[in-house]
Coordinates of C-alpha atoms and ligand atoms in Angstrom, one line a residue:
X1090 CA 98.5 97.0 169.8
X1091 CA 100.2 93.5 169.4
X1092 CA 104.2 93.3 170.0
X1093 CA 105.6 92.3 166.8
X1094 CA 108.7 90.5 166.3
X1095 CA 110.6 90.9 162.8
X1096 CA 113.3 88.6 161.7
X1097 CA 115.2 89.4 158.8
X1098 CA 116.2 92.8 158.4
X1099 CA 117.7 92.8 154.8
X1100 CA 116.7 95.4 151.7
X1101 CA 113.3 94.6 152.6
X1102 CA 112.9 93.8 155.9
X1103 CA 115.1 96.6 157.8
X1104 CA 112.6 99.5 156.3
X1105 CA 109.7 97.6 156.8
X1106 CA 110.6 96.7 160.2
X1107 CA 110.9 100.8 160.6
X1108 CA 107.3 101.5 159.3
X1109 CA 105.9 99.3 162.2
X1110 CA 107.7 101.5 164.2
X1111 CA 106.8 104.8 163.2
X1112 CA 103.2 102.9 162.6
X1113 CA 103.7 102.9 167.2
X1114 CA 103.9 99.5 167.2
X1115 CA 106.9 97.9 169.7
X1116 CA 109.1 95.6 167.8
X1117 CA 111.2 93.0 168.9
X1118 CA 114.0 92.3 165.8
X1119 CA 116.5 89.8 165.4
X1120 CA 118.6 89.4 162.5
X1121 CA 121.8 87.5 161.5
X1122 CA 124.2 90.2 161.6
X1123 CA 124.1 92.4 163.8
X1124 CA 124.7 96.3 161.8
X1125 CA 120.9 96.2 160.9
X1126 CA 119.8 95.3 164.3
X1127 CA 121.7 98.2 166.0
X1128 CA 120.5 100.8 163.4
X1129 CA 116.9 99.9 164.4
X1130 CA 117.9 99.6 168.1
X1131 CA 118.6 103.0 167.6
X1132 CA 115.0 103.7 166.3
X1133 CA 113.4 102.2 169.3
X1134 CA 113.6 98.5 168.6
X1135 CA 114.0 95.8 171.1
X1136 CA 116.6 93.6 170.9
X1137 CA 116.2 89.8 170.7
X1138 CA 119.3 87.5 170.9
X1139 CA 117.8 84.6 168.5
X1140 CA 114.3 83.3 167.1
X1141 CA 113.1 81.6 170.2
X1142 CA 113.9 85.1 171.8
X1143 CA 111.3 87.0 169.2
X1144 CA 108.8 84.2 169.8
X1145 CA 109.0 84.5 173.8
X1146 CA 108.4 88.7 173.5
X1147 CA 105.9 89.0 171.2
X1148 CA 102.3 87.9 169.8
X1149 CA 102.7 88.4 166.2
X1150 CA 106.0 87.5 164.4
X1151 CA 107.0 88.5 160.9
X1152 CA 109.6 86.5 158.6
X1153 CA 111.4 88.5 155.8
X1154 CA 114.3 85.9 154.9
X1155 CA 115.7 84.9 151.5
X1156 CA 114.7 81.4 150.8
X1157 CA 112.5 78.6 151.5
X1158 CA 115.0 76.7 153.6
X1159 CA 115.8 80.0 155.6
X1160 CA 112.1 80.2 156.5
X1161 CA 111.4 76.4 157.2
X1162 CA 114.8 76.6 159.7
X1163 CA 113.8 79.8 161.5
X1164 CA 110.0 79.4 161.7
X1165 CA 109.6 75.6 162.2
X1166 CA 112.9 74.3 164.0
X1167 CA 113.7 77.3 166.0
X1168 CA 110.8 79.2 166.8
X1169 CA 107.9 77.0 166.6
X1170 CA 109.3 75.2 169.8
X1171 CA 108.7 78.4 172.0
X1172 CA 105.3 79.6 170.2
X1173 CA 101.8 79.8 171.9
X1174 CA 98.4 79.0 171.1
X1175 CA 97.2 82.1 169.5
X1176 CA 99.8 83.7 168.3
X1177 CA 100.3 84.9 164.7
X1178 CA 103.3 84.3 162.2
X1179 CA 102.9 86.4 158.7
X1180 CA 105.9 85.5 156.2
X1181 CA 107.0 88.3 154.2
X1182 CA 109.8 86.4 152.1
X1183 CA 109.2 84.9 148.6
X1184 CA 109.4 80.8 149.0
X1185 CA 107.8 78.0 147.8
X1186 CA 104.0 78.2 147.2
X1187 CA 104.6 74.4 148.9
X1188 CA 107.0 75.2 151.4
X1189 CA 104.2 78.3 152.9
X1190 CA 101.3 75.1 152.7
X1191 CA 104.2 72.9 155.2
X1192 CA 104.1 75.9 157.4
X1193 CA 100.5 76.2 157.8
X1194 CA 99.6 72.7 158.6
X1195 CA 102.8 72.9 161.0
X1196 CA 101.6 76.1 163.1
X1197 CA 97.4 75.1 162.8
X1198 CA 98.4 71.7 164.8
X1199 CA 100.0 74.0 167.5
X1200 CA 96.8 76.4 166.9
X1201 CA 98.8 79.4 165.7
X1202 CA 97.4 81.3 163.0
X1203 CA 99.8 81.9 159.9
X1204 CA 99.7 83.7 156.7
X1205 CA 101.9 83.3 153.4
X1206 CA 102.4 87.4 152.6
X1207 CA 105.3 87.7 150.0
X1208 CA 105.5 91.5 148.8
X1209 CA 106.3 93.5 145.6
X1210 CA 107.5 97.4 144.9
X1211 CA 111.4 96.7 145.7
X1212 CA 113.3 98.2 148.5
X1213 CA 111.5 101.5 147.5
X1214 CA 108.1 100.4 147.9
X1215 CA 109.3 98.8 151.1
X1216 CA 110.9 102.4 152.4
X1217 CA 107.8 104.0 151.0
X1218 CA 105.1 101.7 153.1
X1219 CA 103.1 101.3 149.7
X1220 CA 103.9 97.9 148.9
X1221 CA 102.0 95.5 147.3
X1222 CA 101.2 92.5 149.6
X1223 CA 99.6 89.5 148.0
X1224 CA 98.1 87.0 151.2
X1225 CA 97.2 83.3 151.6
X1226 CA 95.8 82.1 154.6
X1227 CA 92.3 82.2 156.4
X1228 CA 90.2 84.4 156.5
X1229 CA 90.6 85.5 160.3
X1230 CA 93.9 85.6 160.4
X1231 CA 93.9 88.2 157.7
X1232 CA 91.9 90.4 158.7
X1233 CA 93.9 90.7 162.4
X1234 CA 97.3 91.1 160.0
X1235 CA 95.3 94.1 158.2
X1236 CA 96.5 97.1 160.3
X1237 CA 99.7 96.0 160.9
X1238 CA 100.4 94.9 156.8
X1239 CA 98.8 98.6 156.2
X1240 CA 102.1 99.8 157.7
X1241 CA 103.8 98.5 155.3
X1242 CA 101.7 98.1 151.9
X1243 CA 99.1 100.3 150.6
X1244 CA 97.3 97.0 148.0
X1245 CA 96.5 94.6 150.1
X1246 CA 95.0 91.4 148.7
X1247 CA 93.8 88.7 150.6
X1248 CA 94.1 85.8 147.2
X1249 CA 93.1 83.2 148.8
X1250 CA 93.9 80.2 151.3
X1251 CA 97.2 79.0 152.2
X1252 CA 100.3 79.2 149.7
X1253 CA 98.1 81.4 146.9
X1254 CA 100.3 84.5 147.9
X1255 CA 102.9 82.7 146.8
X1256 CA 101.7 81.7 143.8
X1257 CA 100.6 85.4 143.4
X1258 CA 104.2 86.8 144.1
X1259 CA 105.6 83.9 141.5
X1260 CA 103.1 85.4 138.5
X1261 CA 104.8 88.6 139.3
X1262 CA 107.9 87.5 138.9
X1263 CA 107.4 86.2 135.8
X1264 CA 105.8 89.4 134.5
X1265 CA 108.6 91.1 136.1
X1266 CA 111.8 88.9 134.5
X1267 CA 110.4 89.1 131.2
X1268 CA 109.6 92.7 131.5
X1269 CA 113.3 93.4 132.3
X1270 CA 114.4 91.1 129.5
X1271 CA 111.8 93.2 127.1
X1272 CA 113.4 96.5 128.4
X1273 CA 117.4 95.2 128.2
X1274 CA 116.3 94.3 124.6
X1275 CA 114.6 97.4 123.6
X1276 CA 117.4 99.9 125.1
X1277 CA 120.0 97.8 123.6
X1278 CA 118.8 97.9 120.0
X1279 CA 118.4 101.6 120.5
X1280 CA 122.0 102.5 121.9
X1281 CA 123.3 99.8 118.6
X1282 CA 121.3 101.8 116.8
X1283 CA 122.8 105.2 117.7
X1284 CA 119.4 106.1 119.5
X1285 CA 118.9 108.4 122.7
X1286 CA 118.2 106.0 125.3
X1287 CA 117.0 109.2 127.5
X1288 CA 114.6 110.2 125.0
X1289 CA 113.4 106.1 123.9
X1290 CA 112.4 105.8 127.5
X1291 CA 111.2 108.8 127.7
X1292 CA 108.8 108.4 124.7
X1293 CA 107.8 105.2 125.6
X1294 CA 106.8 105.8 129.1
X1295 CA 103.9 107.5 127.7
X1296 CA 102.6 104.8 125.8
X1297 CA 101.3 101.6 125.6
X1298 CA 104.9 100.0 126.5
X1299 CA 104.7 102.1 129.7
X1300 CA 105.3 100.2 133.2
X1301 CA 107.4 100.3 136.6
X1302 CA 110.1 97.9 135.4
X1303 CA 110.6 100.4 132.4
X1304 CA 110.6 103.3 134.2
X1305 CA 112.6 102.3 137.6
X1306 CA 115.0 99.5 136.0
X1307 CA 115.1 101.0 132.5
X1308 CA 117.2 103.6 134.4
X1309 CA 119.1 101.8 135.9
X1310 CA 120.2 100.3 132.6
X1311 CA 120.8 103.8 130.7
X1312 CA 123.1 105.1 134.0
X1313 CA 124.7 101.7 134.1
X1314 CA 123.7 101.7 138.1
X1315 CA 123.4 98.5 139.4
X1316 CA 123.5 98.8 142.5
X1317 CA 120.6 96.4 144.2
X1318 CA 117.7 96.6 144.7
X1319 CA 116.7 93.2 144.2
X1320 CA 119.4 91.1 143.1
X1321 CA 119.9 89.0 140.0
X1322 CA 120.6 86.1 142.8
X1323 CA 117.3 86.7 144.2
X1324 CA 114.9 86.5 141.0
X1325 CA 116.8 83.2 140.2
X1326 CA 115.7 81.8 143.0
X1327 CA 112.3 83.0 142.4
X1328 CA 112.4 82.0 139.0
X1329 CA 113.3 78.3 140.5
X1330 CA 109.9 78.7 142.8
X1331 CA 108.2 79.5 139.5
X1332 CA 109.8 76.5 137.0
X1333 CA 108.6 74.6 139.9
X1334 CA 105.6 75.3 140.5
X1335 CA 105.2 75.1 136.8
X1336 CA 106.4 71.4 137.0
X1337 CA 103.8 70.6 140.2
X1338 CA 101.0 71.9 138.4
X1339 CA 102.3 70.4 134.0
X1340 CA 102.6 74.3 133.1
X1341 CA 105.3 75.3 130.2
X1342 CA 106.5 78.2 130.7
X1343 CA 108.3 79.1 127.8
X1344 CA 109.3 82.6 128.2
X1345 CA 110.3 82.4 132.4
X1346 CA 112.5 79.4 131.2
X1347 CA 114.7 81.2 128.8
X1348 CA 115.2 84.6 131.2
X1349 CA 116.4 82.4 134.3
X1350 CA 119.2 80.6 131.7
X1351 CA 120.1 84.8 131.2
X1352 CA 120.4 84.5 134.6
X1353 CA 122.8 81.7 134.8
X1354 CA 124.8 83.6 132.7
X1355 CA 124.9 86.8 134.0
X1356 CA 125.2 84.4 137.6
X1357 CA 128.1 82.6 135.8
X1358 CA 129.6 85.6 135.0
X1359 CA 130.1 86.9 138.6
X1360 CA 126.9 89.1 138.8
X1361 CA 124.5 87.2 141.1
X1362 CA 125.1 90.2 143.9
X1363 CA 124.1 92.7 140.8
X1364 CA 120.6 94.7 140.5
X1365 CA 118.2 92.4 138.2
X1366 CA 118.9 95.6 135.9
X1367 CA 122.4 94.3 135.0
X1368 CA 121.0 91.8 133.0
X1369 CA 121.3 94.7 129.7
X1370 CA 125.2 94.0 130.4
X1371 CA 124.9 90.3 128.6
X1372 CA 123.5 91.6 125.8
X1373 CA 126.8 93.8 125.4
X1374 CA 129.0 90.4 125.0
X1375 CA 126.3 89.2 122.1
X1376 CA 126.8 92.3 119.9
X1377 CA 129.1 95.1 119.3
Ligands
LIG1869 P1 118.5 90.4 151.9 O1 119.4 89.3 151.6 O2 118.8 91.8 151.8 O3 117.9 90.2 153.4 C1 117.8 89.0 154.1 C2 118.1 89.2 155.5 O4 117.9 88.0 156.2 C3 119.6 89.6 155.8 O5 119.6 90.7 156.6 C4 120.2 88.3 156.5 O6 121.2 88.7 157.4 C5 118.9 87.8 157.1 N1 119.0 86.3 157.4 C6 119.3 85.4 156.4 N2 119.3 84.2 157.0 C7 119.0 84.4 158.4 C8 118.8 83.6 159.5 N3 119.0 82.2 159.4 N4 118.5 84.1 160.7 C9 118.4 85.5 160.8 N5 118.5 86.3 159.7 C10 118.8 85.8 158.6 O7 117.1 90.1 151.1 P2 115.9 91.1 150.7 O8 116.2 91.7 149.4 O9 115.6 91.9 151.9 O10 114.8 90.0 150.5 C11 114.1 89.3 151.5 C12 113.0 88.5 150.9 O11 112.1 89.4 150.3 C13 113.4 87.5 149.8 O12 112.6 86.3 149.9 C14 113.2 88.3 148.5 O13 113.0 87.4 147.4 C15 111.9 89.1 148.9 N6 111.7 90.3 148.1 C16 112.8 91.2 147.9 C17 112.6 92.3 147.1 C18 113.7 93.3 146.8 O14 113.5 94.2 146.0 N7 114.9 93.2 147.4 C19 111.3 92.6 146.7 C20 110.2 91.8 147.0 C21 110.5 90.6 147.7

């Protein structure tokens, strides 16, 4: 089995970084504070003191960061230096359908293999191991990431070549943003309307307006727990990958547009570190 290194150990990245090892594989982790590092330490990880580290121990190396800059930093200036010939990077994070391309040219000069592999099913799916994984990249590289992404995901789509995970994970998030916008909406006109918000999602789970956002985040919103999950900081800078992308290829996207200005606000209004849930709580200033 290949020694994986992990860097990034956040929501996502900390139990995913445990399902490799209870999948038997040895992993080396390295994050920027040190509390997640020690918990998996504990687990039976190995220890690396910074990128180059991870690079140095291991053949396969997986990135779960925030941002496209993050990624760029940590995979191209720090690590790329001490990589081999043959080795494999996957990234896990959501960037820049452009920013994954940059990297693949980058590591295929230095003939390292890499694959864009951006996730959905929230820190759930990620403690569960049944998370969605949407992959660009080639073909071989793919199928040698295959056992080790099973550890982590159970739907497991190989989209196409470099950077078309990424543009994947992006149509998600749109589905996703407006879905949660759909749901604030609906639960709001309920509770105004002195309707059982228990019993509205409830009834509408079992029909046609049935999905995951409605059922997870739709419960969020009726307990008022918004406690991440995925932040509202986080989808806004997906929903910047998105508008984009959007721009690169003369795309309007109407709806995404007007859900990430409700996510200024709700940014504006101190609630960036929020669950993407919390965005029901503007909709209390509009109304009364
Ligand atoms: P997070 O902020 O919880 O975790 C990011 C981790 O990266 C943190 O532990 C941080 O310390 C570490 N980090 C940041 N910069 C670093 C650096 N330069 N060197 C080393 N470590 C560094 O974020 P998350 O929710 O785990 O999300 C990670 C990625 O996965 C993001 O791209 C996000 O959009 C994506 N994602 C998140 C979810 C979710 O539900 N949280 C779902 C799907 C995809």
């Amino acid at each position: 089995m290949d020694t994986i290194g992990f860097i990034g150990l956040g929501i996502m990245g900390k139990p995913m970084a445990q399902n490799l090892l209870k999948a038997g594989y040895t992993v080396v982790v390295y994050n920027r504070s040190r509390a997640a590092m020690e918990a998996l330490a504990a687990e039976g990880a190995v220890l690396a003191v910074s990128p180059q580290d991870v690079t140095q121990q291991t053949d396969v190396v997986i990135t779960c960061l925030p941002d496209s800059p993050d990624v760029e930093a940590i995979v191209l200036d720090q690590a790329l230096p001490s990589a081999r010939s043959g080795m494999l990077f996957i990234d896990m994070s959501t960037i820049a359908p452009a920013s994954a391309r940059k990297i693949y040219v980058a590591l295929k000069a230095k003939g390292i293999q890499s694959l864009d592999a951006p996730v959905s099913g929230g820190d759930i799916g990620a403690q569960q191991g049944t998370l969605s994984v949407m992959v660009g990249g080639d073909a071989a590289a793919f199928q040698r990431a295959l056992p080790i992404l099973q550890a982590m995901g159970k739907n497991i789509v190989h989209i196409g070549e470099a950077g078309a995970g990424q543009v994947t994970k992006a149509c998600n998030q749109i589905v996703v943003a407006l879905t949660v916008q759909a749901v604030a909406e609906a639960l709001t006109l309920a509770q105004k309307s002195g309707v059982d918000l228990t019993k509205v999602r409830e009834a509408l789970l079992g029909g046609f307006a049935q999905s995951r956002v409605l059922e997870v985040h739709g419960k969020r919103m009726i307990e008022g727990s918004f406690q991440p999950g995925f932040t509202i900081d986080l989808h806004r800078k997906d929903m910047n990958i998105v508008l984009q992308t959007a721009r690169e290829v003369h795309v309007p996207l109407l709806g995404s547009s007007q859900v990430t200005t409700l996510m200024d606000g709700a940014i504006a209004q101190g609630k960036g570190n929020l669950d993407n849930a919390a965005l029901i709580t503007l909709y209390d200033g509009l109304s009364h």
